[in-house]
Short mmCIF file of C-alpha atoms and ligand atoms in Angstrom, two decimals:
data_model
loop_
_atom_site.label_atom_id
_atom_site.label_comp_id
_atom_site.label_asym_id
_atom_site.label_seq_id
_atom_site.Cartn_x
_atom_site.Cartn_y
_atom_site.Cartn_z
CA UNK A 1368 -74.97 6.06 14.54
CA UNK A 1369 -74.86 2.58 13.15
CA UNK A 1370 -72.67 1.21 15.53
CA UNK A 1371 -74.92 2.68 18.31
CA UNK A 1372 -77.89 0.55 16.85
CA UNK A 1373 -76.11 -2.22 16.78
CA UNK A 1374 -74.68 -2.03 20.00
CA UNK A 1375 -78.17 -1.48 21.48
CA UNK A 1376 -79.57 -4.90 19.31
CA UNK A 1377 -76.50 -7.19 21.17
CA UNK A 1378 -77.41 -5.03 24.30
CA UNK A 1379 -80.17 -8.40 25.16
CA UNK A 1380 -77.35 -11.13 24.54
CA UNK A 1381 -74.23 -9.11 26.41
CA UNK A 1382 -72.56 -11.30 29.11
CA UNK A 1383 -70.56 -9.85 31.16
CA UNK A 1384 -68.25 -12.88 31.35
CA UNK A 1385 -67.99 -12.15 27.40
CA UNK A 1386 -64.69 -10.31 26.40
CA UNK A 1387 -65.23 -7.04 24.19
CA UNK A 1388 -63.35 -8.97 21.53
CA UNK A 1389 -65.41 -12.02 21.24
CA UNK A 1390 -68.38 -9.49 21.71
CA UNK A 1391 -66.94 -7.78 18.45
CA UNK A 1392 -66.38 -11.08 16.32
CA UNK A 1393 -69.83 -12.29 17.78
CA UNK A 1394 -71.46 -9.52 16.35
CA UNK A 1395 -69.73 -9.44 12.82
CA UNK A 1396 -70.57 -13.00 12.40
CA UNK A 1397 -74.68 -11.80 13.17
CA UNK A 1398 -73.73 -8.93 10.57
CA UNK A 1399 -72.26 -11.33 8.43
CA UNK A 1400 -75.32 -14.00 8.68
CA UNK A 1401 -78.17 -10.94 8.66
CA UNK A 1402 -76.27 -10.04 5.54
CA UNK A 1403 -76.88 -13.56 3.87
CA UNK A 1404 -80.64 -13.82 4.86
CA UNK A 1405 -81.07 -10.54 3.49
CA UNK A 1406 -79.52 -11.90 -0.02
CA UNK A 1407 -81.25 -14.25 0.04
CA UNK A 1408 -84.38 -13.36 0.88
CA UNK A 1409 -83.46 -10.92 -2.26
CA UNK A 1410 -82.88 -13.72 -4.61
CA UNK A 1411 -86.60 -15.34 -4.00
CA UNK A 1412 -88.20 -11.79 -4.37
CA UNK A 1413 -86.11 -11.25 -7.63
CA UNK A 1414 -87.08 -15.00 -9.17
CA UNK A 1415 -91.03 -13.58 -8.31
CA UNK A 1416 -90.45 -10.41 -10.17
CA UNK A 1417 -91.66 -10.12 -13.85
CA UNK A 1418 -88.85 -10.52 -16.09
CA UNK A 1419 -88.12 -7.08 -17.07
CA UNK A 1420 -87.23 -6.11 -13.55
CA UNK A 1421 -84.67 -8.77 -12.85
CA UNK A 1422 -83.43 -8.21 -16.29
CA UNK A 1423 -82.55 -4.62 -14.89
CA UNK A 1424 -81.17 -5.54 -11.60
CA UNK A 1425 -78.93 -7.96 -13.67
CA UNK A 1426 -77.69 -5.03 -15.81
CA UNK A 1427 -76.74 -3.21 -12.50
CA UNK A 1428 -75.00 -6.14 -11.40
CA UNK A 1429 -73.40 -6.32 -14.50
CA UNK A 1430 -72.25 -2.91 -14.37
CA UNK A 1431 -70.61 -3.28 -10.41
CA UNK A 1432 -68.96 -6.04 -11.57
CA UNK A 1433 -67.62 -4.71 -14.72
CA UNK A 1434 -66.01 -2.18 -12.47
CA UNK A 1435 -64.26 -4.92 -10.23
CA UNK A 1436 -62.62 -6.00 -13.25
CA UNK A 1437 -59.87 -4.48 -13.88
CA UNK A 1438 -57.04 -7.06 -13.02
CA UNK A 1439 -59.17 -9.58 -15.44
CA UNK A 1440 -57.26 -10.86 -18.76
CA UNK A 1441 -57.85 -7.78 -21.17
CA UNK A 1442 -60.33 -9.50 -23.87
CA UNK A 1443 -62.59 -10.37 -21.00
CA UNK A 1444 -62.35 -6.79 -20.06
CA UNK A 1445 -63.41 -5.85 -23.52
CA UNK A 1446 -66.21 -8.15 -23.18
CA UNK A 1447 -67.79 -6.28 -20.35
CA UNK A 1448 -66.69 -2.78 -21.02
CA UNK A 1449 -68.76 -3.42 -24.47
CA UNK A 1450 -71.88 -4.88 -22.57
CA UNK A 1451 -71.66 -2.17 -19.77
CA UNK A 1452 -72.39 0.03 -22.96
CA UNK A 1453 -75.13 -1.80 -24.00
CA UNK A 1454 -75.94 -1.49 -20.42
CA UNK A 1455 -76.18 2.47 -20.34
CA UNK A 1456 -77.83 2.78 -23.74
CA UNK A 1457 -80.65 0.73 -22.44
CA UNK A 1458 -81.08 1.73 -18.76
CA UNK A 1459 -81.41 5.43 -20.68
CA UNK A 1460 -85.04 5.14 -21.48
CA UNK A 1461 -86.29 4.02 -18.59
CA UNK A 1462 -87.33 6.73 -15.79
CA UNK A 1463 -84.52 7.32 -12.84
CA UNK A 1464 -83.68 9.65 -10.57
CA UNK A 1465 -81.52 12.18 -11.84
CA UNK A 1466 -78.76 11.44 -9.66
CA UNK A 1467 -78.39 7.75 -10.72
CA UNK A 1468 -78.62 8.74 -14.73
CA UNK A 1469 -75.89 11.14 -13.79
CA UNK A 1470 -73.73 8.14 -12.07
CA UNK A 1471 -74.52 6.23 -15.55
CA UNK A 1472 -73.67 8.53 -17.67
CA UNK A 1473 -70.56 8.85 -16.06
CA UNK A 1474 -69.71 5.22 -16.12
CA UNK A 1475 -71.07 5.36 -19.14
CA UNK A 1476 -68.40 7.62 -20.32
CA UNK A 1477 -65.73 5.94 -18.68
CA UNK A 1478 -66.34 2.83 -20.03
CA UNK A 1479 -66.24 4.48 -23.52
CA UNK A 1480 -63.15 5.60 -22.49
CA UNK A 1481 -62.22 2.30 -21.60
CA UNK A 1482 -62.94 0.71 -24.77
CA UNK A 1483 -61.59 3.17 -26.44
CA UNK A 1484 -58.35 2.00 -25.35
CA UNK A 1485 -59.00 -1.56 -25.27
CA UNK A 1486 -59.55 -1.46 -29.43
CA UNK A 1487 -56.70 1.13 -29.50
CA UNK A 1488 -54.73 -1.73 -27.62
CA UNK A 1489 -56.56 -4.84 -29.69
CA UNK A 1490 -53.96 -7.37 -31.76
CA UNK A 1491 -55.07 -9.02 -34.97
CA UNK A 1492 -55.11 -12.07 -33.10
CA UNK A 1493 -58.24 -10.43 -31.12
CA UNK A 1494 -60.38 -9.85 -33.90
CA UNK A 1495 -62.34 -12.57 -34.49
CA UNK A 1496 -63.53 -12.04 -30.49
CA UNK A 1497 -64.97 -8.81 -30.88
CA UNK A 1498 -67.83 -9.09 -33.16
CA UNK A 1499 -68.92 -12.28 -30.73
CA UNK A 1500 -68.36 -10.10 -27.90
CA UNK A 1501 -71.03 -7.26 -29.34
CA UNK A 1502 -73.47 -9.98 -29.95
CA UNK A 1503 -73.52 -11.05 -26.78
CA UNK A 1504 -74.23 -8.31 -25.61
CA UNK A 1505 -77.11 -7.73 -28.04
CA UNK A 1506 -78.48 -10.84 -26.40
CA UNK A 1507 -78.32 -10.42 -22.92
CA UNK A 1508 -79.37 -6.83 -23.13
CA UNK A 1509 -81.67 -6.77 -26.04
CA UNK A 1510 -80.85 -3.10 -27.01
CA UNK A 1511 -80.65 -1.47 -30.45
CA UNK A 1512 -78.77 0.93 -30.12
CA UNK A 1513 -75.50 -0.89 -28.80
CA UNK A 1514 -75.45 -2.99 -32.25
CA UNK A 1515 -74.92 0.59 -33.79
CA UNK A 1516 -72.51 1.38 -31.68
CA UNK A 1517 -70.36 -1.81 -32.17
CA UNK A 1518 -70.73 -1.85 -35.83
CA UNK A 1519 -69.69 2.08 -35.54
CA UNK A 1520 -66.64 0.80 -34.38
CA UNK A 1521 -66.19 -2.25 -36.21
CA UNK A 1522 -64.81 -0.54 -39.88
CA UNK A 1523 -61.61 1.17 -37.53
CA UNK A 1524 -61.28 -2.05 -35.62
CA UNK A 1525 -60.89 -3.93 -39.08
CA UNK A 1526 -58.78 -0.71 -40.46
CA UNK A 1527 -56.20 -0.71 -37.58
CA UNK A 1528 -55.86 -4.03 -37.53
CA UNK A 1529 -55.75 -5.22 -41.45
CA UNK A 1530 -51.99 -6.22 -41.55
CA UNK A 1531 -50.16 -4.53 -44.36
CA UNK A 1532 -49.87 -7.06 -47.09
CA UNK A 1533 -47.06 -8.16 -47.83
CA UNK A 1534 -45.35 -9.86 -50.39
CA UNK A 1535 -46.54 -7.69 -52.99
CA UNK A 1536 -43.84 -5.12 -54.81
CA UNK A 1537 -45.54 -1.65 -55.05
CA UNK A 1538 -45.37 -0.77 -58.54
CA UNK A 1539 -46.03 2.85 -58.90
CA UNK A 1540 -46.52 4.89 -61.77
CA UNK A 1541 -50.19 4.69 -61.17
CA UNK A 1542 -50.63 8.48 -60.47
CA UNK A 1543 -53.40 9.94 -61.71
CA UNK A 1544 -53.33 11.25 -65.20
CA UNK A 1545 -55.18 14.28 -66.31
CA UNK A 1546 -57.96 12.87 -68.52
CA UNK A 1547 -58.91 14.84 -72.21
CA UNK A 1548 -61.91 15.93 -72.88
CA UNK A 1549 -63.23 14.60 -76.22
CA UNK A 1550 -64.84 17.15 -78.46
CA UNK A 1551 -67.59 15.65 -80.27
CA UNK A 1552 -67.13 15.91 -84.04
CA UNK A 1553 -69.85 16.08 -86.26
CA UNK A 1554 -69.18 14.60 -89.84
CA UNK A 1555 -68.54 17.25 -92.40
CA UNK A 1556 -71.48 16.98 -94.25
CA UNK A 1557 -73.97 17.38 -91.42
CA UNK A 1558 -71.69 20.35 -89.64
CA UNK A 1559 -71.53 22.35 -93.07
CA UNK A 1560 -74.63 21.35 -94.95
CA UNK A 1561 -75.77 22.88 -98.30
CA UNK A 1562 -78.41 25.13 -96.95
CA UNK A 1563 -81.12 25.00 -99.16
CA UNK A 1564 -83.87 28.89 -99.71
CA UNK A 1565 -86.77 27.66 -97.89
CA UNK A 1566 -88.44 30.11 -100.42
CA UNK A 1567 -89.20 27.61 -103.07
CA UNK A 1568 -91.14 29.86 -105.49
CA UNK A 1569 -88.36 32.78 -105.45
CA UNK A 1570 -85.62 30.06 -106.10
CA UNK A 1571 -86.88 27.92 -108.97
CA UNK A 1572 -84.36 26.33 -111.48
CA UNK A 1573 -85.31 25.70 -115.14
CA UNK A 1574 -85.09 22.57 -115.93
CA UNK A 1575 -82.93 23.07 -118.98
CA UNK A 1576 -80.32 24.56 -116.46
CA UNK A 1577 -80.18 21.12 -115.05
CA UNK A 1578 -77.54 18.96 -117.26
CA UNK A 1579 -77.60 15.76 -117.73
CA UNK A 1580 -81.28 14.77 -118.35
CA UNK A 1581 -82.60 12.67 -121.09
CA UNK A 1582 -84.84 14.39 -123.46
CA UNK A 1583 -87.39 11.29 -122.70
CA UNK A 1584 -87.23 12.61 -119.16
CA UNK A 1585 -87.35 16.76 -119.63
CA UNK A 1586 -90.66 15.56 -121.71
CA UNK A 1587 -92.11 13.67 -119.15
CA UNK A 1588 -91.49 16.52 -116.47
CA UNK A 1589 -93.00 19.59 -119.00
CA UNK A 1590 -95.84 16.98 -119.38
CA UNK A 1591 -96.86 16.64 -115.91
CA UNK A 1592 -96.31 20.23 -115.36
CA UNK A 1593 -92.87 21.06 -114.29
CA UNK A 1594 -91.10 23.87 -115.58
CA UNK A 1595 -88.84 24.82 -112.85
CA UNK A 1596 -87.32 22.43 -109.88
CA UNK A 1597 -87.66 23.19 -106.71
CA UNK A 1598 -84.23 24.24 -104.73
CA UNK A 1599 -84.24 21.13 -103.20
CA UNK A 1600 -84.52 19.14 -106.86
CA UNK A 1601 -82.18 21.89 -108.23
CA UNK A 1602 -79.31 20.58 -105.76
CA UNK A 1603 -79.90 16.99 -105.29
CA UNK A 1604 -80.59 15.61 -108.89
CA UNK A 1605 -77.53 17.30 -110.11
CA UNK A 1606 -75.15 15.92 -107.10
CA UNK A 1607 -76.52 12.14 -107.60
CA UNK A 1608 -75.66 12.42 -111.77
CA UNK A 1609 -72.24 13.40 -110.87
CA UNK A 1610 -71.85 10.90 -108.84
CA UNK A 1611 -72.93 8.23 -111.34
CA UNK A 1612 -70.50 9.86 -114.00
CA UNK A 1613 -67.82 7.48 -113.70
CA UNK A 1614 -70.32 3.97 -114.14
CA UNK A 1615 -72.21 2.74 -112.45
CA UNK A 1616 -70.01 0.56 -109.51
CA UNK A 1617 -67.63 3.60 -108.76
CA UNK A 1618 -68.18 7.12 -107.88
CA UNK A 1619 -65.49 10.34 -108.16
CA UNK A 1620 -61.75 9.28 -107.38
CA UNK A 1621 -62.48 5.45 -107.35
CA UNK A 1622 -64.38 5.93 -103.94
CA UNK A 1623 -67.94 4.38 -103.83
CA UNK A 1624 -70.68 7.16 -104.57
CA UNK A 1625 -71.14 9.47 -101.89
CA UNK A 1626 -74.46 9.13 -99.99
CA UNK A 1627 -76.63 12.55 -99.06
CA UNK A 1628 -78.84 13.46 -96.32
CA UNK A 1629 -81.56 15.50 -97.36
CA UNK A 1630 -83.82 17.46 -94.95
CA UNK A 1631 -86.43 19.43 -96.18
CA UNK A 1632 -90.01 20.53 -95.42
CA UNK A 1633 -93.06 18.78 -96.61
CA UNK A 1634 -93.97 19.48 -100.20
CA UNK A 1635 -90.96 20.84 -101.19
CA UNK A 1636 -90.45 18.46 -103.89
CA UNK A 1637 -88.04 15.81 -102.02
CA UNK A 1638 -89.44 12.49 -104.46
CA UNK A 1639 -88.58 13.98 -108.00
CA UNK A 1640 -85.11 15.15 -106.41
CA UNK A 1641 -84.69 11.18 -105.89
CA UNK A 1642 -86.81 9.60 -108.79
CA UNK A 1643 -85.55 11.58 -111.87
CA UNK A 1644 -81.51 11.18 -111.09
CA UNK A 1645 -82.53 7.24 -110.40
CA UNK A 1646 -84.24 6.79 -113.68
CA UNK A 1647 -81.70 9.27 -115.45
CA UNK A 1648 -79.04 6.95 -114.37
CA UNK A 1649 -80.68 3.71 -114.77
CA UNK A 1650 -81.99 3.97 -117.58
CA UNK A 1651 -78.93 3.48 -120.03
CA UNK A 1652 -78.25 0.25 -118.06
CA UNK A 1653 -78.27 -2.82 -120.27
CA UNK A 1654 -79.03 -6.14 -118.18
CA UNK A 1655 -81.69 -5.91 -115.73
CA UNK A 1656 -80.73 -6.33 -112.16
CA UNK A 1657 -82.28 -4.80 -108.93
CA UNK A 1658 -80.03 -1.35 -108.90
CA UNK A 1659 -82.44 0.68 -106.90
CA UNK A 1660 -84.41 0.47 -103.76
CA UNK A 1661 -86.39 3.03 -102.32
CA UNK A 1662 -87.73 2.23 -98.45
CA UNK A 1663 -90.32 3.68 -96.87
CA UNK A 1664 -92.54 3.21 -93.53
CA UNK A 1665 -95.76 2.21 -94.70
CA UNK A 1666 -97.91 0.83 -97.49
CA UNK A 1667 -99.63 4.01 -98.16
CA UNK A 1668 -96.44 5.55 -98.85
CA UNK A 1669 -94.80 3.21 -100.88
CA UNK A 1670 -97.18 3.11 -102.79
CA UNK A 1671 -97.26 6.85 -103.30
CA UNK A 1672 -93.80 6.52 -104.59
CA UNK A 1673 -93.95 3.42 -106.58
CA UNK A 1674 -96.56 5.87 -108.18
CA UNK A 1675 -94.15 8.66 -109.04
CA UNK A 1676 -91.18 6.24 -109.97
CA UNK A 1677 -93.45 4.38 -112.57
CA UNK A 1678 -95.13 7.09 -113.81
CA UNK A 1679 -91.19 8.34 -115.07
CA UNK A 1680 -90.04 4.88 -115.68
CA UNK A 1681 -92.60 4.85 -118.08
CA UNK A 1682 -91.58 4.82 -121.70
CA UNK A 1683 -88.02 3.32 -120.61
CA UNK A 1684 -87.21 -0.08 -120.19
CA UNK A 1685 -86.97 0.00 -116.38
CA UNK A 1686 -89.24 -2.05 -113.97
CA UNK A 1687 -90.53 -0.91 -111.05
CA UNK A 1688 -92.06 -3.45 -108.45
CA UNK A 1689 -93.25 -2.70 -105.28
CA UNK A 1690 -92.74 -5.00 -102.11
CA UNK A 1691 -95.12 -3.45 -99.54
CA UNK A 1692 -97.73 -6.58 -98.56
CA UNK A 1693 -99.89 -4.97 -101.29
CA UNK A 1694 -100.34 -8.28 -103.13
CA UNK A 1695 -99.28 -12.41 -101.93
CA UNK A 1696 -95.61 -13.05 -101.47
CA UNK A 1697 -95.83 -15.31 -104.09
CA UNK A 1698 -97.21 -12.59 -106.29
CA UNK A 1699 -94.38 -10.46 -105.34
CA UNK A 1700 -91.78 -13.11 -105.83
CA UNK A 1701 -93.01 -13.66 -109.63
CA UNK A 1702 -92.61 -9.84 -110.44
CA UNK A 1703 -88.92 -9.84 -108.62
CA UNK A 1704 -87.75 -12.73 -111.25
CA UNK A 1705 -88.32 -15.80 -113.41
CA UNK A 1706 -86.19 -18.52 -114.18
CA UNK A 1707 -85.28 -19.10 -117.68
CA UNK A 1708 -83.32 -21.56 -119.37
CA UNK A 1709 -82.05 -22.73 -115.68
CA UNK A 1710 -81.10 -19.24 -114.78
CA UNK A 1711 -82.67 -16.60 -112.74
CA UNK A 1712 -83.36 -13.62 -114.22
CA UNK A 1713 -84.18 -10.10 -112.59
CA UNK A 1714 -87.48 -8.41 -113.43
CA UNK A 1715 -86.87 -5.35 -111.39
CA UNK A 1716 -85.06 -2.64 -111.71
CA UNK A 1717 -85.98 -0.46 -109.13
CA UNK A 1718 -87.81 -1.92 -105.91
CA UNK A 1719 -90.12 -0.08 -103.76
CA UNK A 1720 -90.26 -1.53 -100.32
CA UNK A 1721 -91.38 -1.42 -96.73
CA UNK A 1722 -88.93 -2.96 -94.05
CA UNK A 1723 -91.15 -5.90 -93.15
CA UNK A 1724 -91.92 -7.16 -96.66
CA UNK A 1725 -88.15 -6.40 -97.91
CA UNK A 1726 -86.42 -8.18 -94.90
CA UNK A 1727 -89.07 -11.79 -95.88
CA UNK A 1728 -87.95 -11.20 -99.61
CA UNK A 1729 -83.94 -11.29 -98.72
CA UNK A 1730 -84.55 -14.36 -96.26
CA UNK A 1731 -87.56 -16.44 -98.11
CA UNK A 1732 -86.70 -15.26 -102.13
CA UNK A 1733 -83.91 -16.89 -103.48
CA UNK A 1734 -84.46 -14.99 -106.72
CA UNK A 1735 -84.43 -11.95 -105.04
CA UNK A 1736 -81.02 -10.26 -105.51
CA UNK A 1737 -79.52 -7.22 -104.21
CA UNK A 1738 -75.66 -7.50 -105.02
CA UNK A 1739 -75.90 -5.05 -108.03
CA UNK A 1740 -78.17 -2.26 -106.04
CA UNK A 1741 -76.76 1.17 -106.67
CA UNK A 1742 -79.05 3.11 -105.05
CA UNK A 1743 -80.47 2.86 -101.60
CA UNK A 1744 -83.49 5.92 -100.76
CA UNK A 1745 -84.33 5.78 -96.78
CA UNK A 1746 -87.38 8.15 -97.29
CA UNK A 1747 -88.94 9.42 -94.14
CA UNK A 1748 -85.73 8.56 -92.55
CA UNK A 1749 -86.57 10.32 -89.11
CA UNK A 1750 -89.35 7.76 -88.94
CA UNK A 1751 -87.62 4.54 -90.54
CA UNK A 1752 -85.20 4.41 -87.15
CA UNK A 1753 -88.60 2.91 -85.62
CA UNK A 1754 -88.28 0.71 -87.84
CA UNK A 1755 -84.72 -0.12 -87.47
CA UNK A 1756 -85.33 -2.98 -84.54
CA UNK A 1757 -86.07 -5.62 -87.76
CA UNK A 1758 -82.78 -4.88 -88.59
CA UNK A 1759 -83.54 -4.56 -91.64
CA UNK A 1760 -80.71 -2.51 -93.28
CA UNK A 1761 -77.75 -4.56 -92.13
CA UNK A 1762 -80.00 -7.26 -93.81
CA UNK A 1763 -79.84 -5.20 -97.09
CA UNK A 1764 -76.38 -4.57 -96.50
CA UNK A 1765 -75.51 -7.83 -96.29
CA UNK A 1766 -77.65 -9.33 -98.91
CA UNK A 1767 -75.75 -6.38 -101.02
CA UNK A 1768 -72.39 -8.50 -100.38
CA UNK A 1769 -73.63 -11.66 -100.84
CA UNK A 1770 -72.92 -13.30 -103.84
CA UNK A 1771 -76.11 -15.05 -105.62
CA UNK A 1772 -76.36 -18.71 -106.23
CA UNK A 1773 -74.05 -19.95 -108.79
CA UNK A 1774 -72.91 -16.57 -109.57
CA UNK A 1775 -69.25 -16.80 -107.83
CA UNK A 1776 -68.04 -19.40 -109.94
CA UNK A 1777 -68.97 -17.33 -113.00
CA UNK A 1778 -68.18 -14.33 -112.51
CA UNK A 1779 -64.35 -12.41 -112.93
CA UNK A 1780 -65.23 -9.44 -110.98
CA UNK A 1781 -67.25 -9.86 -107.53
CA UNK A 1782 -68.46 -6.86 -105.03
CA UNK A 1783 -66.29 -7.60 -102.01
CA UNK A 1784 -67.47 -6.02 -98.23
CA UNK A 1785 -64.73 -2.81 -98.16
CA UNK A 1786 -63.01 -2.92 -95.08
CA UNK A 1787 -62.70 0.04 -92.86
CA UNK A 1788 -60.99 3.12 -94.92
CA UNK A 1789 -59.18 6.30 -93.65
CA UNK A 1790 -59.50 8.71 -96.05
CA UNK A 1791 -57.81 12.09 -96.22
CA UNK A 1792 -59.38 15.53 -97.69
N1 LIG B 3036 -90.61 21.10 -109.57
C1 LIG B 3036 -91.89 20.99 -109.33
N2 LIG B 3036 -92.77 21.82 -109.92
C2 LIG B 3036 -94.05 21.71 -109.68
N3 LIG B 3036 -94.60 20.80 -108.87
C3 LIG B 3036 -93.76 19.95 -108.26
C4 LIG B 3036 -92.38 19.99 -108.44
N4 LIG B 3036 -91.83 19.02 -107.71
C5 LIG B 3036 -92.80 18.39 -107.07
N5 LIG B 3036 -93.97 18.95 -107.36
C6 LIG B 3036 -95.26 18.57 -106.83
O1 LIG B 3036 -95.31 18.96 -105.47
C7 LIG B 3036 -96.02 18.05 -104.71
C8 LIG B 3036 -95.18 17.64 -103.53
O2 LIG B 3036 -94.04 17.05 -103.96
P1 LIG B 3036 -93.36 15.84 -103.19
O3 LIG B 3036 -94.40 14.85 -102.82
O4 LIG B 3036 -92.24 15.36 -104.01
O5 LIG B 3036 -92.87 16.59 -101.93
P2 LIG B 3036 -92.13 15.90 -100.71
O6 LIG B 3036 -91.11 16.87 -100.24
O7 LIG B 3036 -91.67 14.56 -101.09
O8 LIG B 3036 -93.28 15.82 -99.64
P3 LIG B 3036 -93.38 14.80 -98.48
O9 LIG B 3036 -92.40 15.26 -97.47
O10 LIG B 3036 -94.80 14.92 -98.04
O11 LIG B 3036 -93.08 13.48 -99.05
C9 LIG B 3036 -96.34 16.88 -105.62
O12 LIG B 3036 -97.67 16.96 -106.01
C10 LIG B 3036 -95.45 17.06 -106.79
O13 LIG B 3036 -96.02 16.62 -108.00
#
């Protein structure tokens, strides 16, 4: 049909004195020129088109010539069969006739397929090419979706073609071990506590079963009232008089006194359990030094306490001074000790403190001393740990093991820090 069209268009210019084989050449070289025009007349349309359009027509170009190419070197082959990608992914969202998005997804696949075995074929020396190769791409194209794609297949690129590395001896002996599960161990004394009868009036102790208290004391307790202890009372006080058997520095077997944890409801008598073993104890002592110092919260209830612990020291020689904010720090500093004769002298026995006003005392009050303390009472210990961001106990602790001004070269015997000791039952 086509060569009957053309045949009738030379029909005006046929000579006769023409030969059928110059007739033939004369009309592929009018093919051949027609041809040209036509391209170019294509060209000037396509440079008056909006952008997007040529933009496609270049991507179709793109993808004829990306099918020419397969006697090019292989990276350049790479380079197109990854842009041809790019190409599909993009010409996907716009509208075409179903036939053509058929063709495409067809070359589509095929130039999957072809990548697929360009990578599969890629040498290390390659490498650095490819991510260039995907930008490009990006660029000329635009599209999302082929930067997914390429960085999809970047990680097995990168895998396949890490080189094994060398010069390295393999070890071994690296194979997993089964890990142990730790059991968490509570200490003895909180896993088996002395359960205490919450049922304080059907468990009352007479006070004369209690051993170990001063007459002084058992007069002061039938004067304010108390007949009986409470449980509680009844199985602290005796525990902290045993412990004080042995002196004052050392507990039972040569092993510092044990400390107790005491939980127990409101009201059930928890500040006599502490205050009448203190004063029992301290009150034989000879040389006044701080040997006692009960903590607490807050003003209020320091005070509260410093109550109870005077109102037993009473009639003794003991001191009790309370550290709480309650009067000037200078105030406070001339009730903790004096200097006499060039020497400091305690004038507390038994200090009643809040955190704040104790932790100023240990830093600010050189005659403050805490290296003979005995007896350390965290009350309201559940809320105390709010308190414990001042630090204040590993203050105490340490101003318990550090020896006063002067003192060292005088004394024979000084408190030392124990170190860390394994003890078996
Ligand atoms: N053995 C006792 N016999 C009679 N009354 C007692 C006895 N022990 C303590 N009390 C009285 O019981 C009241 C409460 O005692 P205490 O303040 O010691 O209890 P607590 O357990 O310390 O309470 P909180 O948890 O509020 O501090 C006080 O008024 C105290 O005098």
């Amino acid at each position: 049909m086509s060569l009957f069209v053309v045949n009738r268009y030379l029909g005006e210019e046929e000579n006769g004195s023409i030969s059928k084989e110059s007739r033939s050449q004369a009309l592929l070289a009018k093919l051949q020129q027609k041809a040209k025009e036509k391209q170019r007349q294509s060209l000037t349309e396509e440079t008056q088109k909006p952008p997007k359009e040529r933009k496609q027509k270049d991507v179709k170009k793109k993808r004829k010539a990306d099918k020419d190419s397969s006697q090019e070197p292989e990276h350049n082959k790479k380079r197109k069969s990854e842009a041809a990608a790019v190409i599909v992914s993009e010409t996907d969202n716009h509208d075409e006739p179903v036939e053509e998005e058929k063709k495409k997804k067809q070359t589509s696949a095929n130039e999957k397929r072809k990548k697929k075995k360009d990578q599969s074929g890629i040498s290390v020396k390659s490498l650095p090419d490819t991510p260039v190769t995907g930008r490009e791409g990006l660029e000329e194209t635009g599209g999302g979706e082929d930067k997914t794609e390429t960085e999809n297949i970047a990680p097995e690129q990168t895998a396949e073609k890490t080189p094994a590395p060398t010069g390295f001896t393999v070890l071994g002996g690296f194979d997993n071990k089964p890990v142990q599960k730790v059991h968490r161990v509570l200490p003895q004394w909180l896993a088996q506590p002395d359960v205490i009868h919450r049922d304080i009036k059907g468990h009352l102790v007479n006070i004369s079963e209690i051993h170990g208290l001063s007459a002084l004391l058992v007069k002061k307790l039938q004067n304010n009232g108390i007949q009986n202890f409470f449980p509680v009372q009844a199985e602290v006080i005796p525990a902290v008089l045993e412990s004080a058997q042995q002196g004052l520095l050392i507990g039972r077997g040569g092993y510092k006194p044990r400390d107790i944890c005491v939980s127990a409801p409101t009201g059930s008598g928890k500040t006599l359990a502490f205050v009448i073993p203190v004063i029992q104890v301290l009150m034989e002592r000879v040389v006044c030094e701080v040997r006692a110092l009960a903590v607490l919260p807050t003003k209020e209830l320091a005070q509260q306490v410093c109550k109870v612990f005077a109102s037993y020291a009473e009639g003794t020689s003991l001191k009790v001074v309370m550290l709480a904010g309650q009067k000037s720090f200078a105030a406070e500093q001339s009730c903790l000790s004096e200097l006499r004769g060039g020497m400091r002298r305690s004038l507390a026995d038994i200090v009643v403190a809040t955190p704040g006003r104790l932790v100023d005392h240990i830093n600010k009050n050189s005659g403050f001393s805490l290296e003979h303390l005995r007896f350390l009472i965290i009350d309201e210990a559940d809320r105390m740990i709010d308190s414990m961001h001042q630090s204040w106990l590993s203050q105490v602790v340490k101003a318990v093991y550090r020896p006063g001004s002067g003192q060292e070269a005088m004394s024979i015997f000084r408190r030392a820090e124990p170190a860390h000791v394994t003890a078996a039952r």
